[in-house]
């Protein structure tokens, strides 16, 4: 009869990590805080007449919704305060 082998030892799971009370360092380095946005003077915040991005045919409101979304506007309300 073949000799019986003792059962193989059960694999042991690694011990849970010990926490030292300090937060774990993450791979995300925060670095310096971002600078706040710079204040822009009102005269610098408006488009010039010769601005190539300024389009005279820009749509807004009803026309924009109908053209861009293909919507049908049933009733339009104006908000006056």
CSV table of N, CA and C in Angstrom, one decimal:
chain,number,residue,atom,x,y,z
A,1,UNK,N,0.9,-1.2,0.0
A,1,UNK,CA,0.0,0.0,0.0
A,1,UNK,C,0.9,1.2,0.0
A,2,UNK,N,0.5,2.3,-0.8
A,2,UNK,CA,1.3,3.5,-0.8
A,2,UNK,C,1.3,4.2,0.6
A,3,UNK,N,2.4,4.8,0.9
A,3,UNK,CA,2.5,5.5,2.2
A,3,UNK,C,1.6,6.8,2.1
A,4,UNK,N,0.9,7.1,3.1
A,4,UNK,CA,0.1,8.3,3.1
A,4,UNK,C,0.9,9.5,3.5
A,5,UNK,N,0.7,10.6,2.8
A,5,UNK,CA,1.5,11.8,3.1
A,5,UNK,C,0.6,12.6,4.0
A,6,UNK,N,1.3,13.3,4.9
A,6,UNK,CA,0.5,14.2,5.8
A,6,UNK,C,-0.1,15.3,5.0
A,7,UNK,N,-1.3,15.8,5.5
A,7,UNK,CA,-2.0,16.8,4.7
A,7,UNK,C,-1.1,18.1,4.6
A,8,UNK,N,-1.2,18.8,3.5
A,8,UNK,CA,-0.4,20.0,3.3
A,8,UNK,C,-0.9,21.1,4.2
A,9,UNK,N,-0.1,21.9,4.8
A,9,UNK,CA,-0.5,22.9,5.7
A,9,UNK,C,-1.4,23.9,4.9
A,10,UNK,N,-2.4,24.4,5.6
A,10,UNK,CA,-3.4,25.4,4.9
A,10,UNK,C,-2.6,26.7,4.7
A,11,UNK,N,-2.8,27.3,3.5
A,11,UNK,CA,-2.2,28.6,3.3
A,11,UNK,C,-2.7,29.6,4.3
A,12,UNK,N,-1.7,30.4,4.8
A,12,UNK,CA,-2.1,31.4,5.8
A,12,UNK,C,-2.2,32.7,5.0
A,13,UNK,N,-3.2,33.5,5.4
A,13,UNK,CA,-3.4,34.8,4.8
A,13,UNK,C,-2.4,35.8,5.5
A,14,UNK,N,-1.9,36.8,4.8
A,14,UNK,CA,-1.0,37.7,5.5
A,14,UNK,C,-1.8,38.5,6.6
A,15,UNK,N,-1.0,38.9,7.6
A,15,UNK,CA,-1.6,39.6,8.7
A,15,UNK,C,-2.2,41.0,8.2
A,16,UNK,N,-3.3,41.4,8.8
A,16,UNK,CA,-3.8,42.8,8.3
A,16,UNK,C,-2.7,43.8,8.6
A,17,UNK,N,-2.7,44.9,7.8
A,17,UNK,CA,-1.7,45.9,8.1
A,17,UNK,C,-1.9,46.6,9.4
A,18,UNK,N,-0.9,47.0,10.0
A,18,UNK,CA,-1.0,47.7,11.3
A,18,UNK,C,-1.1,49.2,11.0
A,19,UNK,N,-2.0,49.8,11.7
A,19,UNK,CA,-2.2,51.3,11.5
A,19,UNK,C,-1.6,52.0,12.7
A,20,UNK,N,-0.7,53.0,12.3
A,20,UNK,CA,0.0,53.7,13.3
A,20,UNK,C,-0.7,55.0,13.7
A,21,UNK,N,-1.9,55.2,13.3
A,21,UNK,CA,-2.6,56.5,13.6
A,21,UNK,C,-2.3,57.6,12.6
A,22,UNK,N,-1.3,57.4,11.8
A,22,UNK,CA,-1.0,58.4,10.8
A,22,UNK,C,-1.8,58.0,9.5
A,23,UNK,N,-2.2,59.0,8.8
A,23,UNK,CA,-2.9,58.7,7.5
A,23,UNK,C,-1.9,58.1,6.5
A,24,UNK,N,-2.3,57.2,5.7
A,24,UNK,CA,-1.5,56.6,4.7
A,24,UNK,C,-1.1,57.6,3.7
A,25,UNK,N,0.1,57.7,3.2
A,25,UNK,CA,0.5,58.6,2.1
A,25,UNK,C,-0.1,58.1,0.8
A,26,UNK,N,-0.8,58.9,0.1
A,26,UNK,CA,-1.4,58.5,-1.1
A,26,UNK,C,-0.4,58.9,-2.3
A,27,UNK,N,-0.7,58.4,-3.4
A,27,UNK,CA,0.1,58.7,-4.6
A,27,UNK,C,-0.2,60.1,-5.1
A,28,UNK,N,-1.1,60.7,-4.5
A,28,UNK,CA,-1.5,62.1,-5.0
A,28,UNK,C,-0.8,63.1,-4.2
A,29,UNK,N,0.1,63.9,-4.8
A,29,UNK,CA,0.8,64.9,-4.2
A,29,UNK,C,0.1,66.2,-4.4
A,30,UNK,N,-0.4,66.8,-3.3
A,30,UNK,CA,-1.2,68.0,-3.4
A,30,UNK,C,-0.4,69.2,-3.9
A,31,UNK,N,0.8,69.3,-3.5
A,31,UNK,CA,1.7,70.4,-3.9
A,31,UNK,C,1.1,71.7,-3.4
A,32,UNK,N,1.6,72.8,-4.0
A,32,UNK,CA,1.1,74.2,-3.5
A,32,UNK,C,-0.3,74.4,-4.0
A,33,UNK,N,-1.0,75.2,-3.2
A,33,UNK,CA,-2.4,75.5,-3.6
A,33,UNK,C,-2.5,76.3,-4.9
A,34,UNK,N,-3.5,76.1,-5.7
A,34,UNK,CA,-3.6,76.9,-6.9
A,34,UNK,C,-3.8,78.4,-6.6
A,35,UNK,N,-3.3,79.2,-7.5
A,35,UNK,CA,-3.5,80.7,-7.3
A,35,UNK,C,-5.0,81.0,-7.6
A,36,UNK,N,-5.6,82.0,-6.8
A,36,UNK,CA,-6.9,82.4,-7.1
A,36,UNK,C,-7.0,83.1,-8.5
A,37,UNK,N,-8.1,83.1,-9.1
A,37,UNK,CA,-8.2,83.8,-10.4
A,37,UNK,C,-7.9,85.3,-10.3
A,38,UNK,N,-7.3,85.8,-11.3
A,38,UNK,CA,-7.0,87.3,-11.2
A,38,UNK,C,-8.2,88.1,-11.5
A,39,UNK,N,-8.4,89.2,-10.9
A,39,UNK,CA,-9.5,90.1,-11.1
A,39,UNK,C,-9.3,90.7,-12.5
A,40,UNK,N,-10.4,90.8,-13.2
A,40,UNK,CA,-10.4,91.4,-14.6
A,40,UNK,C,-11.2,92.6,-14.6
A,41,UNK,N,-10.7,93.7,-15.1
A,41,UNK,CA,-11.4,95.0,-15.1
A,41,UNK,C,-12.6,94.8,-16.1
A,42,UNK,N,-13.7,95.5,-15.9
A,42,UNK,CA,-14.9,95.4,-16.7
A,42,UNK,C,-14.6,95.7,-18.2
A,43,UNK,N,-13.7,96.7,-18.4
A,43,UNK,CA,-13.4,97.1,-19.8
A,43,UNK,C,-12.6,96.0,-20.5
A,44,UNK,N,-11.9,95.2,-19.8
A,44,UNK,CA,-11.1,94.1,-20.4
A,44,UNK,C,-12.0,92.8,-20.5
A,45,UNK,N,-13.2,92.8,-20.0
A,45,UNK,CA,-14.0,91.7,-20.0
A,45,UNK,C,-15.1,91.7,-21.1
A,46,UNK,N,-15.1,92.8,-21.9
A,46,UNK,CA,-16.1,92.9,-22.9
A,46,UNK,C,-15.4,92.7,-24.3
A,47,UNK,N,-16.1,92.2,-25.2
A,47,UNK,CA,-15.6,92.0,-26.6
A,47,UNK,C,-15.4,93.3,-27.3
A,48,UNK,N,-14.3,93.4,-28.1
A,48,UNK,CA,-14.1,94.5,-28.9
A,48,UNK,C,-14.9,94.4,-30.2
A,49,UNK,N,-15.1,95.5,-30.9
A,49,UNK,CA,-15.9,95.4,-32.2
A,49,UNK,C,-15.2,94.6,-33.2
A,50,UNK,N,-13.8,94.6,-33.2
A,50,UNK,CA,-13.1,93.9,-34.2
A,50,UNK,C,-12.6,92.5,-33.8
A,51,UNK,N,-13.3,92.0,-32.7
A,51,UNK,CA,-13.0,90.6,-32.2
A,51,UNK,C,-13.5,89.6,-33.2
A,52,UNK,N,-12.6,88.7,-33.7
A,52,UNK,CA,-13.1,87.7,-34.7
A,52,UNK,C,-14.0,86.7,-34.1
A,53,UNK,N,-14.0,86.5,-32.8
A,53,UNK,CA,-14.9,85.6,-32.2
A,53,UNK,C,-16.3,86.1,-31.9
A,54,UNK,N,-16.5,87.4,-32.1
A,54,UNK,CA,-17.7,88.1,-31.9
A,54,UNK,C,-18.6,87.9,-33.1
A,55,UNK,N,-19.7,87.2,-32.9
A,55,UNK,CA,-20.6,86.9,-34.1
A,55,UNK,C,-21.9,87.7,-33.9
A,56,UNK,N,-22.2,88.5,-34.9
A,56,UNK,CA,-23.4,89.3,-34.9
A,56,UNK,C,-24.7,88.5,-35.0
A,57,UNK,N,-24.6,87.3,-35.6
A,57,UNK,CA,-25.7,86.5,-35.8
A,57,UNK,C,-25.9,85.5,-34.6
A,58,UNK,N,-25.4,85.7,-33.5
A,58,UNK,CA,-25.5,84.8,-32.3
A,58,UNK,C,-26.9,84.7,-31.9
A,59,UNK,N,-27.4,83.5,-31.7
A,59,UNK,CA,-28.8,83.3,-31.3
A,59,UNK,C,-28.9,83.2,-29.7
A,60,UNK,N,-30.0,83.5,-29.2
A,60,UNK,CA,-30.3,83.3,-27.8
A,60,UNK,C,-31.8,83.1,-27.6
A,61,UNK,N,-32.1,82.6,-26.5
A,61,UNK,CA,-33.5,82.4,-26.1
A,61,UNK,C,-34.2,81.4,-27.1
A,62,UNK,N,-35.4,81.9,-27.5
A,62,UNK,CA,-36.3,81.1,-28.4
A,62,UNK,C,-35.6,80.5,-29.6
A,63,UNK,N,-34.9,81.4,-30.4
A,63,UNK,CA,-34.3,81.0,-31.6
A,63,UNK,C,-33.2,79.9,-31.4
A,64,UNK,N,-32.4,80.1,-30.3
A,64,UNK,CA,-31.4,79.1,-30.0
A,64,UNK,C,-31.9,77.8,-29.7
A,65,UNK,N,-33.0,77.7,-28.9
A,65,UNK,CA,-33.6,76.4,-28.5
A,65,UNK,C,-34.2,75.7,-29.7
A,66,UNK,N,-34.9,76.5,-30.6
A,66,UNK,CA,-35.5,75.9,-31.8
A,66,UNK,C,-34.4,75.4,-32.7
A,67,UNK,N,-33.4,76.2,-33.0
A,67,UNK,CA,-32.4,75.8,-34.0
A,67,UNK,C,-31.4,74.7,-33.4
A,68,UNK,N,-30.9,74.8,-32.2
A,68,UNK,CA,-29.9,73.9,-31.8
A,68,UNK,C,-30.5,72.6,-31.2
A,69,UNK,N,-31.7,72.7,-30.6
A,69,UNK,CA,-32.2,71.5,-30.0
A,69,UNK,C,-33.4,70.9,-30.8
A,70,UNK,N,-33.8,71.6,-31.8
A,70,UNK,CA,-34.9,71.1,-32.6
A,70,UNK,C,-36.2,71.1,-31.8
A,71,UNK,N,-36.3,72.0,-30.9
A,71,UNK,CA,-37.5,72.0,-30.0
A,71,UNK,C,-38.7,72.8,-30.6
A,72,UNK,N,-39.8,72.6,-30.1
A,72,UNK,CA,-41.0,73.4,-30.4
A,72,UNK,C,-41.4,74.1,-29.1
A,73,UNK,N,-41.3,75.4,-29.2
A,73,UNK,CA,-41.7,76.3,-28.1
A,73,UNK,C,-43.2,76.5,-28.1
A,74,UNK,N,-43.8,76.0,-27.0
A,74,UNK,CA,-45.3,76.2,-27.0
A,74,UNK,C,-45.7,77.5,-26.4
A,75,UNK,N,-45.0,77.9,-25.3
A,75,UNK,CA,-45.3,79.1,-24.6
A,75,UNK,C,-44.0,79.7,-24.0
A,76,UNK,N,-43.8,81.0,-24.1
A,76,UNK,CA,-42.6,81.6,-23.6
A,76,UNK,C,-43.0,82.6,-22.6
A,77,UNK,N,-42.4,82.5,-21.4
A,77,UNK,CA,-42.6,83.4,-20.3
A,77,UNK,C,-41.5,84.4,-20.2
A,78,UNK,N,-41.8,85.6,-19.8
A,78,UNK,CA,-40.7,86.6,-19.5
A,78,UNK,C,-40.7,86.8,-18.0
A,79,UNK,N,-39.5,86.8,-17.4
A,79,UNK,CA,-39.4,87.0,-16.0
A,79,UNK,C,-39.0,88.5,-15.7
A,80,UNK,N,-40.0,89.2,-15.2
A,80,UNK,CA,-39.7,90.6,-14.9
A,80,UNK,C,-39.8,90.8,-13.4
A,81,UNK,N,-38.8,91.4,-12.8
A,81,UNK,CA,-38.8,91.6,-11.4
A,81,UNK,C,-38.8,93.0,-11.0
